[in-house]
mmCIF file of C-alpha atoms in Angstrom:
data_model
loop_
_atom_site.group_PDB
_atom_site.id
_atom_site.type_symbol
_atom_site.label_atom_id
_atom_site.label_comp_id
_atom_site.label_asym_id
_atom_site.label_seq_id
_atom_site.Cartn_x
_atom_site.Cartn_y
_atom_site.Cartn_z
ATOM 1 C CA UNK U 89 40.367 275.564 128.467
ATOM 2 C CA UNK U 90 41.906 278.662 129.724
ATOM 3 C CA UNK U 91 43.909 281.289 127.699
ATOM 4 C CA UNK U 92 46.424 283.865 128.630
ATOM 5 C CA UNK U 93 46.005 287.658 128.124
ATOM 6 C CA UNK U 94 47.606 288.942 125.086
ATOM 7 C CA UNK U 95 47.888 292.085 126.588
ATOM 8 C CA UNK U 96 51.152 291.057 128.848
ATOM 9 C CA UNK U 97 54.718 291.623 127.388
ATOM 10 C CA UNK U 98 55.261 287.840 128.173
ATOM 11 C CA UNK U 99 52.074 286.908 126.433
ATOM 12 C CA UNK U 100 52.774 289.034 123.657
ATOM 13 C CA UNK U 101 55.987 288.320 122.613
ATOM 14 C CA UNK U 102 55.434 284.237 123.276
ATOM 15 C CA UNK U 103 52.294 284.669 120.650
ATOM 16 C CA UNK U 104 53.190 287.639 117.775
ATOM 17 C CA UNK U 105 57.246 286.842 118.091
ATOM 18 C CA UNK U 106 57.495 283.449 117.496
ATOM 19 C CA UNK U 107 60.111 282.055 114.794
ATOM 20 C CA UNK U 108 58.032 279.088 114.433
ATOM 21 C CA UNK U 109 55.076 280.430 113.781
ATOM 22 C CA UNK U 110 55.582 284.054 111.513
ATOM 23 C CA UNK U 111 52.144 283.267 109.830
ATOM 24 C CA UNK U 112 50.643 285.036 113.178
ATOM 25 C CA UNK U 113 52.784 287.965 112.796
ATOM 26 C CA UNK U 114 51.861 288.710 109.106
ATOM 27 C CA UNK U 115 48.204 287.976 109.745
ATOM 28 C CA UNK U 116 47.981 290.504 112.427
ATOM 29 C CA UNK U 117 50.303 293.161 110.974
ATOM 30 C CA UNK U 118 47.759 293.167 107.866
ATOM 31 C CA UNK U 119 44.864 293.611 109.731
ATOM 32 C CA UNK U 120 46.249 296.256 111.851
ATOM 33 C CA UNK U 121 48.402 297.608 109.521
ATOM 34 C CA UNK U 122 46.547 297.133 105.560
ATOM 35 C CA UNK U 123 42.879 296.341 106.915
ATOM 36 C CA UNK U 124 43.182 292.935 106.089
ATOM 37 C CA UNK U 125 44.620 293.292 102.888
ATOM 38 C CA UNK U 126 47.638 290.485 101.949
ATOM 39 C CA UNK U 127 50.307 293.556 101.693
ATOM 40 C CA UNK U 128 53.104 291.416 103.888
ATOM 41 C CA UNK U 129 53.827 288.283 102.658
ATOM 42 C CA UNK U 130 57.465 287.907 103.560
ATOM 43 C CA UNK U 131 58.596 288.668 107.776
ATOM 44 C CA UNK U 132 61.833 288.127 109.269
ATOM 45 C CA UNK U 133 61.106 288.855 113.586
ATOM 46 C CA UNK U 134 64.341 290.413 114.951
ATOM 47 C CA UNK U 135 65.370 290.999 118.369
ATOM 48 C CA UNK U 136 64.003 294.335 119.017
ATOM 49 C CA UNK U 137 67.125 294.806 121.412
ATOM 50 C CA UNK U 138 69.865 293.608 119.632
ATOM 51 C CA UNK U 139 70.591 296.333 117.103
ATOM 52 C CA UNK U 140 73.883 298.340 118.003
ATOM 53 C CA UNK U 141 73.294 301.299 120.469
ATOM 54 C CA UNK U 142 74.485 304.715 119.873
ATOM 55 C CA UNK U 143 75.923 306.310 123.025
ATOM 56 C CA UNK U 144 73.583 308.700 125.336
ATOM 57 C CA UNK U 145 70.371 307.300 124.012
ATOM 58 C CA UNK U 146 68.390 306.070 126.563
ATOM 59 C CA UNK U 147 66.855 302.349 126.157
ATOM 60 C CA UNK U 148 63.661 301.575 123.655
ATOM 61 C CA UNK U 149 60.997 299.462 125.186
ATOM 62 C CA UNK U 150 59.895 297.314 122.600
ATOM 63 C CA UNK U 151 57.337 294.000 122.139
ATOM 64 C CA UNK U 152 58.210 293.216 118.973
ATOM 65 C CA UNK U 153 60.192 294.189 115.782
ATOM 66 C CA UNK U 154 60.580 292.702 112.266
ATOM 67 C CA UNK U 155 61.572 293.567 108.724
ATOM 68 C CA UNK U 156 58.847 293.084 106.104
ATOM 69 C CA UNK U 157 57.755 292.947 102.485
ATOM 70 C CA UNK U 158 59.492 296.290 101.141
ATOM 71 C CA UNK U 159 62.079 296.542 103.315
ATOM 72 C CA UNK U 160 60.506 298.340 106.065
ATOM 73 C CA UNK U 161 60.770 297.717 109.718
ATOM 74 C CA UNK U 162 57.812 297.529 111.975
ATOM 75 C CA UNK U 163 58.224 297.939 115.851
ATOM 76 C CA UNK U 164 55.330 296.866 117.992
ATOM 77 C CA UNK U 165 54.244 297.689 121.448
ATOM 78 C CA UNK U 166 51.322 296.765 123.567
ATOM 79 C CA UNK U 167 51.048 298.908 126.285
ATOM 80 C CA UNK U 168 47.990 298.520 129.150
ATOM 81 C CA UNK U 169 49.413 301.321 131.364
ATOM 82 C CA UNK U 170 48.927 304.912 130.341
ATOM 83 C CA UNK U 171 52.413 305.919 131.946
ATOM 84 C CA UNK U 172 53.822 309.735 131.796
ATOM 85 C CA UNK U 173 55.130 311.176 128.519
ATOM 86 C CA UNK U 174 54.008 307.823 126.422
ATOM 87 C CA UNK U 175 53.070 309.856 123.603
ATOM 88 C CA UNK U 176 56.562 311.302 123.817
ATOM 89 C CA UNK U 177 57.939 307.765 124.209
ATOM 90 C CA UNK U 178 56.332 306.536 120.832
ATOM 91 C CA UNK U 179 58.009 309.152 119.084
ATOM 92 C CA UNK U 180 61.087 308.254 120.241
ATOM 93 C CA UNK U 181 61.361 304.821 119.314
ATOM 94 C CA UNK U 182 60.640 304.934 116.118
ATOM 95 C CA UNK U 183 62.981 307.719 115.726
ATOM 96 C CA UNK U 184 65.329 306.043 116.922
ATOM 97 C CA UNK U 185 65.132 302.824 114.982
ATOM 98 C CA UNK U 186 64.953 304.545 111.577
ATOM 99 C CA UNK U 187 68.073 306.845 112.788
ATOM 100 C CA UNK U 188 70.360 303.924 114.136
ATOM 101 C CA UNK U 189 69.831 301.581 110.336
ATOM 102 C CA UNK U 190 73.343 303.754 109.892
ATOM 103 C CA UNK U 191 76.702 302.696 110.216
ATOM 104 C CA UNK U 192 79.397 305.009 110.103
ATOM 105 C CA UNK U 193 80.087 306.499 107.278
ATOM 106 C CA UNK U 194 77.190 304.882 105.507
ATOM 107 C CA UNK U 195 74.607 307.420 103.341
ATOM 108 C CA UNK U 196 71.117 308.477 104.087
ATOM 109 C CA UNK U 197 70.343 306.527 101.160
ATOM 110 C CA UNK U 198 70.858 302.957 103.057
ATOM 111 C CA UNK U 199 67.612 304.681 105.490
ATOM 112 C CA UNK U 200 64.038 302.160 105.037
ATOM 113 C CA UNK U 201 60.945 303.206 106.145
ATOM 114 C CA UNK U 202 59.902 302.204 109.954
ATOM 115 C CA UNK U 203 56.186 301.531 110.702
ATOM 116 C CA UNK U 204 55.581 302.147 114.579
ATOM 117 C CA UNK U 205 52.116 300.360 115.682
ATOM 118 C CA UNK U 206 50.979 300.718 119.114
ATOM 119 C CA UNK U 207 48.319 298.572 121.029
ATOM 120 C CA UNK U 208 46.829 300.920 123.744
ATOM 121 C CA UNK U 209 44.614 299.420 126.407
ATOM 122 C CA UNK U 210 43.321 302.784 127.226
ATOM 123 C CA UNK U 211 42.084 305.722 125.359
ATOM 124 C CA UNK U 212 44.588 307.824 123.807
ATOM 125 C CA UNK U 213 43.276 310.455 121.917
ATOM 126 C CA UNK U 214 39.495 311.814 123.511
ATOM 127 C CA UNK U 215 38.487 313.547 120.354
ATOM 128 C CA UNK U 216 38.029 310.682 117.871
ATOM 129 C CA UNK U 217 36.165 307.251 118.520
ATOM 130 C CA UNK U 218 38.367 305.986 115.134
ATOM 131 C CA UNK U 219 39.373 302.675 116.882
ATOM 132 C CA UNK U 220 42.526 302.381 114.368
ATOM 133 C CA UNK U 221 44.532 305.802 113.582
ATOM 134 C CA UNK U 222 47.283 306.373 111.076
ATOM 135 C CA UNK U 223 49.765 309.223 111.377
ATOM 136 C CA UNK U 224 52.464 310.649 108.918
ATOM 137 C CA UNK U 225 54.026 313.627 107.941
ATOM 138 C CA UNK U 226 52.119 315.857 105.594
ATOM 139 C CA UNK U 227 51.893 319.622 105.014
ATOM 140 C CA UNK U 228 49.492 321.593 107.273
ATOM 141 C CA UNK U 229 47.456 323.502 104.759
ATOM 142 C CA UNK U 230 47.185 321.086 102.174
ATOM 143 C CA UNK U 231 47.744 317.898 103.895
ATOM 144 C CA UNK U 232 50.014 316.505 100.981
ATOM 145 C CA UNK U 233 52.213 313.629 102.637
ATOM 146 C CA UNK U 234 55.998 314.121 102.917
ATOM 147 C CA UNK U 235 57.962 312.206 100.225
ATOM 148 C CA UNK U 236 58.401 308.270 100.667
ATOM 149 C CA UNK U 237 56.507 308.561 103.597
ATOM 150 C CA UNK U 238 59.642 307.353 106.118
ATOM 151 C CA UNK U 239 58.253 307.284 109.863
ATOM 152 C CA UNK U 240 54.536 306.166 110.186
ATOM 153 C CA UNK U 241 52.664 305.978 113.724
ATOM 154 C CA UNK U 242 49.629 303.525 114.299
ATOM 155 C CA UNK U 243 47.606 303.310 117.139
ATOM 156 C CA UNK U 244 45.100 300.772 118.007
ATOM 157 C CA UNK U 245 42.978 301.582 121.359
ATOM 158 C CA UNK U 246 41.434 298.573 122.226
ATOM 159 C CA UNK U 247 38.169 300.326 125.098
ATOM 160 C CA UNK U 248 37.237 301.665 121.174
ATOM 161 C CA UNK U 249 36.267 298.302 120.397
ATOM 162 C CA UNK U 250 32.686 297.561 121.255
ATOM 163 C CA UNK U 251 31.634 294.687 119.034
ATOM 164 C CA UNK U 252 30.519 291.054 120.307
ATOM 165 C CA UNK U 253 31.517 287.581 119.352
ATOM 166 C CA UNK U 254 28.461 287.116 116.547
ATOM 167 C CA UNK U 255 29.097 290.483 115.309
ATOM 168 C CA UNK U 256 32.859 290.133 113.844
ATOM 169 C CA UNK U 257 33.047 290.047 109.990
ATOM 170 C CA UNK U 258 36.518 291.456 109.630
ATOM 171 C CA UNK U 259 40.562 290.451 109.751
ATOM 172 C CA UNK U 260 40.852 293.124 112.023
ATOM 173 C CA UNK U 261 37.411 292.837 114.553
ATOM 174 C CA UNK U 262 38.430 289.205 114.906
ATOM 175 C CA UNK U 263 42.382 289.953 115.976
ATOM 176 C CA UNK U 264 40.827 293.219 118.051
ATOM 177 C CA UNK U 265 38.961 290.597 119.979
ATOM 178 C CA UNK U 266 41.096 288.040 120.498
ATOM 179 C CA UNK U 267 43.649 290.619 122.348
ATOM 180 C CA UNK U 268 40.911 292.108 123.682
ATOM 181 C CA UNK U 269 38.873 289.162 125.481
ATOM 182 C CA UNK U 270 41.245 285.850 125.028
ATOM 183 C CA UNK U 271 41.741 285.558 128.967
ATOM 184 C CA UNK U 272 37.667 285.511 129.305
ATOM 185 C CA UNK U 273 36.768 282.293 126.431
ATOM 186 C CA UNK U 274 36.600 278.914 127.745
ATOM 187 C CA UNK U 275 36.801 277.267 124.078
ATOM 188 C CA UNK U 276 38.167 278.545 120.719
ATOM 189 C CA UNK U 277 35.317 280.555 118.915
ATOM 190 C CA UNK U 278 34.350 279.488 116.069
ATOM 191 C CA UNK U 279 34.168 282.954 114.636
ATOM 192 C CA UNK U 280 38.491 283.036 115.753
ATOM 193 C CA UNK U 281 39.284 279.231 114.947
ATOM 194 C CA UNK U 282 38.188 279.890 111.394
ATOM 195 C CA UNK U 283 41.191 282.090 110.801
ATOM 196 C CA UNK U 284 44.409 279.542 110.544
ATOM 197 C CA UNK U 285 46.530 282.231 112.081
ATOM 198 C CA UNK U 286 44.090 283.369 115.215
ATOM 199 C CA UNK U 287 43.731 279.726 115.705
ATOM 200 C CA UNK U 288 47.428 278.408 116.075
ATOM 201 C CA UNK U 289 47.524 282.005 118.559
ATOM 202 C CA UNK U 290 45.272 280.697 120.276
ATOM 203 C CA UNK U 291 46.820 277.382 120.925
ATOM 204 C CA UNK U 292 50.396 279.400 121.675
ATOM 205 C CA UNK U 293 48.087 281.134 124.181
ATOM 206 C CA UNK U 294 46.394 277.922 125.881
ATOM 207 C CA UNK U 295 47.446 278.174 129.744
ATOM 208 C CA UNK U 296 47.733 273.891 129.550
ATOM 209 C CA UNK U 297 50.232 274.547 126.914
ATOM 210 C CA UNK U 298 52.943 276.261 129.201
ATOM 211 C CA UNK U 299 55.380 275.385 131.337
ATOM 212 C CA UNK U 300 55.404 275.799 135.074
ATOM 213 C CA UNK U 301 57.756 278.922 135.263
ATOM 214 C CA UNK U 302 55.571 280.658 132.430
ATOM 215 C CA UNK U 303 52.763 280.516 134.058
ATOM 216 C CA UNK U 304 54.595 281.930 136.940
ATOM 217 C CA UNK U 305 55.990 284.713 135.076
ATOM 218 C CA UNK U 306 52.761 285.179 133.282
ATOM 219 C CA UNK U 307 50.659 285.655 136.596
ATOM 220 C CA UNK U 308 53.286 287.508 138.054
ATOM 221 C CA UNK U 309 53.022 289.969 135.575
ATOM 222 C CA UNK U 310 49.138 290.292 135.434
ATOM 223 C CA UNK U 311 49.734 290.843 138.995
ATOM 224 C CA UNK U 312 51.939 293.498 138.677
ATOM 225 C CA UNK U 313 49.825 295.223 136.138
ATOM 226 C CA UNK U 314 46.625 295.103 138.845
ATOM 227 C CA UNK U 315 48.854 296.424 141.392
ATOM 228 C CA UNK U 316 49.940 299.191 139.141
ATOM 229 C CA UNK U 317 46.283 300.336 137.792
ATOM 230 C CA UNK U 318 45.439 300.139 141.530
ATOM 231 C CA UNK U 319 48.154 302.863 142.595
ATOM 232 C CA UNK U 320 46.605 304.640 140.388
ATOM 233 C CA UNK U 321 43.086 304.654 141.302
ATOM 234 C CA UNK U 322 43.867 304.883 144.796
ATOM 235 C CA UNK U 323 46.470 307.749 144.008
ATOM 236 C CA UNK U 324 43.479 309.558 141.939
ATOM 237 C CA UNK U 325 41.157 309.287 144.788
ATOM 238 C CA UNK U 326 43.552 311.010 147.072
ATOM 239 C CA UNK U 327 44.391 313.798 144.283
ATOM 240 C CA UNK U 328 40.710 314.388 144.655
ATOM 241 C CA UNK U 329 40.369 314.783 148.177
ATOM 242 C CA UNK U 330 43.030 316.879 148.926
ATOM 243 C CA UNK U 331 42.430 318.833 145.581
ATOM 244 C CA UNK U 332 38.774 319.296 146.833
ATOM 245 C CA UNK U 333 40.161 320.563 149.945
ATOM 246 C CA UNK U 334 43.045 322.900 148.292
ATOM 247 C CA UNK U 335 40.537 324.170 146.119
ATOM 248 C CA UNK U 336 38.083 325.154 148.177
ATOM 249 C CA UNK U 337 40.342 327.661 150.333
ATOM 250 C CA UNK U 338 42.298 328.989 147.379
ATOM 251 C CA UNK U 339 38.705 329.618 145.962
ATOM 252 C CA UNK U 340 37.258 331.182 148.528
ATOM 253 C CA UNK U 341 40.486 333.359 148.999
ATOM 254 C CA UNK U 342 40.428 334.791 145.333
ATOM 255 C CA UNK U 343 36.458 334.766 144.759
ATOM 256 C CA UNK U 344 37.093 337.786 147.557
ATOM 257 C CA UNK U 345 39.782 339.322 146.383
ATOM 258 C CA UNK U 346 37.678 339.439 143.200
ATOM 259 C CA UNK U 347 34.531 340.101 144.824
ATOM 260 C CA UNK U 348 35.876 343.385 146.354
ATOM 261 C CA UNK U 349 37.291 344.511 143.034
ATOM 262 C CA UNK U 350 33.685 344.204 141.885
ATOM 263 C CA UNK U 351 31.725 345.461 144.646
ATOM 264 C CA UNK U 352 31.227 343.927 147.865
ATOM 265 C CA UNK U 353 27.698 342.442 147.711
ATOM 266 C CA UNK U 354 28.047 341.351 143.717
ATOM 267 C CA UNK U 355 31.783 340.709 143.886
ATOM 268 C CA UNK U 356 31.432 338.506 146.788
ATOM 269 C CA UNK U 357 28.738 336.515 145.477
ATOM 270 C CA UNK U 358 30.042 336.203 142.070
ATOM 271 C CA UNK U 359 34.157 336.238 143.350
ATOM 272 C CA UNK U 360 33.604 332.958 145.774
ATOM 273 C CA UNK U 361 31.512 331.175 143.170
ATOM 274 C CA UNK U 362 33.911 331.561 140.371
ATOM 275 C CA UNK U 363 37.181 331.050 142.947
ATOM 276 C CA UNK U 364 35.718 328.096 144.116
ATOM 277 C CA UNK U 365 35.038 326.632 140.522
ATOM 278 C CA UNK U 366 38.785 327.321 139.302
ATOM 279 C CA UNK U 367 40.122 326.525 142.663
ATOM 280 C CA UNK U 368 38.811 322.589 142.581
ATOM 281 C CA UNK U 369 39.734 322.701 139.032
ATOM 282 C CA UNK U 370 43.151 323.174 139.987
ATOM 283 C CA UNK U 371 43.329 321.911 143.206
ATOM 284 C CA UNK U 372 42.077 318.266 141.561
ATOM 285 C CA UNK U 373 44.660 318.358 138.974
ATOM 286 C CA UNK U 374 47.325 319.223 141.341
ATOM 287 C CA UNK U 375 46.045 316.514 143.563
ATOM 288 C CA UNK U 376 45.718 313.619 141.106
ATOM 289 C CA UNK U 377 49.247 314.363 139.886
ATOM 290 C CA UNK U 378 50.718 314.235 143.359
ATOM 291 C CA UNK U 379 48.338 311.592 144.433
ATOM 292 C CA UNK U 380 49.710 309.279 141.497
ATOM 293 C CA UNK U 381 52.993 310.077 141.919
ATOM 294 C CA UNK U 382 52.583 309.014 145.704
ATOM 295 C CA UNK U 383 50.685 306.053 144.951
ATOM 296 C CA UNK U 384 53.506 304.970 142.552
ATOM 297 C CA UNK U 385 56.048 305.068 145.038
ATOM 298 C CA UNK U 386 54.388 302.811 147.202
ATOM 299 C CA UNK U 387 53.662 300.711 145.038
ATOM 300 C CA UNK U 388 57.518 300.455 143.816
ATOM 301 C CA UNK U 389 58.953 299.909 147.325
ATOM 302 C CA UNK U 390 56.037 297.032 148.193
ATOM 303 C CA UNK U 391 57.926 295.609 144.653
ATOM 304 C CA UNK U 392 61.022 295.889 145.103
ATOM 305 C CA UNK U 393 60.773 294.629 149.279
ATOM 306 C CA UNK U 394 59.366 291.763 147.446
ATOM 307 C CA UNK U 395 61.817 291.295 144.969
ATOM 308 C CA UNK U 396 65.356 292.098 147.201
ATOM 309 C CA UNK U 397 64.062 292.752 150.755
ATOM 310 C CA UNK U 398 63.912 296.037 152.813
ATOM 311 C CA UNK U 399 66.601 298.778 151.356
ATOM 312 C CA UNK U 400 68.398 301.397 153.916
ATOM 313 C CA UNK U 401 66.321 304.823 154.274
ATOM 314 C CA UNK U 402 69.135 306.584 152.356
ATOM 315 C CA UNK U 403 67.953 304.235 149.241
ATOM 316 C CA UNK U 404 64.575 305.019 150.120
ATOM 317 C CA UNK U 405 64.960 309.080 150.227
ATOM 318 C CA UNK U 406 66.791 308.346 146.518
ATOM 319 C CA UNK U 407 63.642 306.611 145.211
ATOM 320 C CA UNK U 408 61.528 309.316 146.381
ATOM 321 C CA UNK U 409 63.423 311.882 144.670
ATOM 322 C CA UNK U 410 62.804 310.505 141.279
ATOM 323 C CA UNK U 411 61.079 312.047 138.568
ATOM 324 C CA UNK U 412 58.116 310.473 137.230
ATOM 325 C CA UNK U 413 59.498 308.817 134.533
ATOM 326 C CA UNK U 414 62.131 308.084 136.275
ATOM 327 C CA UNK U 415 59.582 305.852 138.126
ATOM 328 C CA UNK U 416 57.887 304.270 135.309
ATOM 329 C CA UNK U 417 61.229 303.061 133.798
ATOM 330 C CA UNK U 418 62.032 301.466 137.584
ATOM 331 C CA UNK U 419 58.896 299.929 137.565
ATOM 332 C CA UNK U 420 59.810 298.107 134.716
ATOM 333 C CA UNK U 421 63.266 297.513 135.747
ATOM 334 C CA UNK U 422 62.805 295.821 139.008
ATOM 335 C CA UNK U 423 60.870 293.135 137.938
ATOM 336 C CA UNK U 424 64.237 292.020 136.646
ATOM 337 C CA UNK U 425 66.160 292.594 139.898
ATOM 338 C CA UNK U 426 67.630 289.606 142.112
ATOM 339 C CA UNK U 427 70.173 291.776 144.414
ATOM 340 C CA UNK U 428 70.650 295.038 146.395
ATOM 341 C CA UNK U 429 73.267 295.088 144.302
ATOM 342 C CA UNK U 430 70.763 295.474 140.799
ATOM 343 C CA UNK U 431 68.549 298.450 142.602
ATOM 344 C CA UNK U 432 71.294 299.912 143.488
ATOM 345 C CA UNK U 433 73.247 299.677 139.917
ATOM 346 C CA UNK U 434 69.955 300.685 138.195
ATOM 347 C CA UNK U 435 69.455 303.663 140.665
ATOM 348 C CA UNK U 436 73.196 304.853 140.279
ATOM 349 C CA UNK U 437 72.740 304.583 136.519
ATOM 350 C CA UNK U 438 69.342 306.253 136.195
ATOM 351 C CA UNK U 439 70.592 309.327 138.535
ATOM 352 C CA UNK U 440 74.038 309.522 138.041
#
């Protein structure tokens, strides 16, 4: 027995978004959301994209999105990759669901409260090891919460999550793991398959249970995903390299200029040491960002000479000239291409 990842947008939506199964959706949303606690008992799972648009807002990437007990939404998103500006991104679409509830001419009292929980399979924030972190608005001195409490942010960051199999006691542990290390069981855990709603996820997620072009989309995905986090790694280890080398002649150039500021024997000494030092510093983060950025690219036109063939070195030069998250939303785009024609609409409405 063989399960998908959880982790995939295909995977994820299939198992948490299913209108046959909304038990799964309000188990998980109470242990991620309530620590286990039975605070949803009613779900209705919307299409995330199928709320009217307001023009000039750009286009909300979304897993999953439902209405639950007390008339609050709840958007969900797993994301593996840690792409530019994602923080930024969050924000947005949650901002952007609670602002569009409105119809013209409708009042501000028609606005519900919109829960935003995000799935991270990477660290996000360095300076906590708090595996599940709530935000809201309170005040900054005395940390009293804004009234009614109307856009909340929840993170889950799955590396945070160190327990085993025989160590899970909780709701949330036992859905943690199951996103977490579904792909690596060979039979339903006992520990899982004693929780109704992990177990019929489990099932949904059973590679024997799909059909032919799932599992093709499915793989294709996790494939996409590898080739991605290898960009990046290869992209880093070029930042390096060249950052290394940057920084070493920029350092060398100002620990002189400081050194004969200083004196020549001290400042020297002292000037090349401490240029050198800042130098890599910078050089490295120049170098990873540029690296990245590079590896990206290359990735992208292996894709899309996968998806529609080779493209003209004019469409090429246009590709290289985007911004970086101008990249990140192509790199989700194109796995949706079939045509020329679709990389070049996407590119013409992207650049304008």
């Amino acid at each position: 027995m063989r399960f998908i990842s959880p982790k995939t947008d295909f995977a994820f939506k299939k198992i948490f978004a299913s209108s046959e199964h909304p038990e799964i959706l309000i188990s998980f949303l109470n242990a991620m959301l309530y620590n286990g606690e039975p605070t949803i008992e009613e779900i209705e799972i919307i299409d995330p994209y199928s709320a009217g648009s307001v023009t000039g807002l750009k286009d909300t990437y979304l897993d999953v999105k439902a209405k639950i007990t007390g008339n609050k939404t709840v958007i969900v998103e797993m994301q593996v990759l840690n792409v530019a500006a994602f923080e930024k991104r969050v924000v947005y679409n949650a901002a952007k669901t609670y602002s569009t509830q409105l119809k013209a001419g409708e009042g501000y009292l028609r606005l519900k409260p919109v829960i935003a929980l995000t799935i991270t399979d990477f660290i996000l924030f360095e300076n906590t090891e708090k595996l599940i972190s709530h935000f809201e608005f309170t005040e900054t001195e005395e940390k009293f919460v804004y009234p009614n409490c109307e856009i909340k942010l929840v993170f889950v960051e799955l590396p945070k999550f160190k327990k085993e199999l025989n160590e899970l006691e909780t709701l949330p542990e036992k859905w943690i793991y199951f996103m977490k290390n579904a792909p690596s069981l060979e039979v339903v855990p006992e520990t899982l398959g004693s929780v109704e709603e992990i177990n019929t996820a489990m099932g949904i997620a059973n590679r024997a249970n799909l059909t032919l072009d799932e599992l093709n989309d499915v793989d294709k995905r996790e494939m996409f995903i590898q080739d991605q986090l290898g960009s990046v790694t290869k992209g880093i280890e070029i930042g390096i390299q060249r950052g290394i080398q940057q920084g070493i002649q920029q350092g060398i150039q100002q620990g002189i200029q400081q050194g004969i500021q200083q004196g020549i024997e001290q400042g020297i000494e002292q000037g090349i040491e401490q240029g050198i030092e800042q130098g890599i510093e910078q050089g490295i983060e120049q170098g990873i960002e540029r690296g990245r950025i590079e590896g990206e690219i290359g990735l992208i036109m292996r894709q899309i000479v996968r998806r529609v063939g080779d493209v003209t070195l004019e469409v090429q030069t246009r590709i290289q000239g985007l911004s970086a998250e101008q990249l990140d939303d192509l790199g989700e785009a194109l796995l949706d291409f079939r045509s020329q024609e679709d990389l070049l609409a996407w590119l013409d409405s992207a650049v304008g």
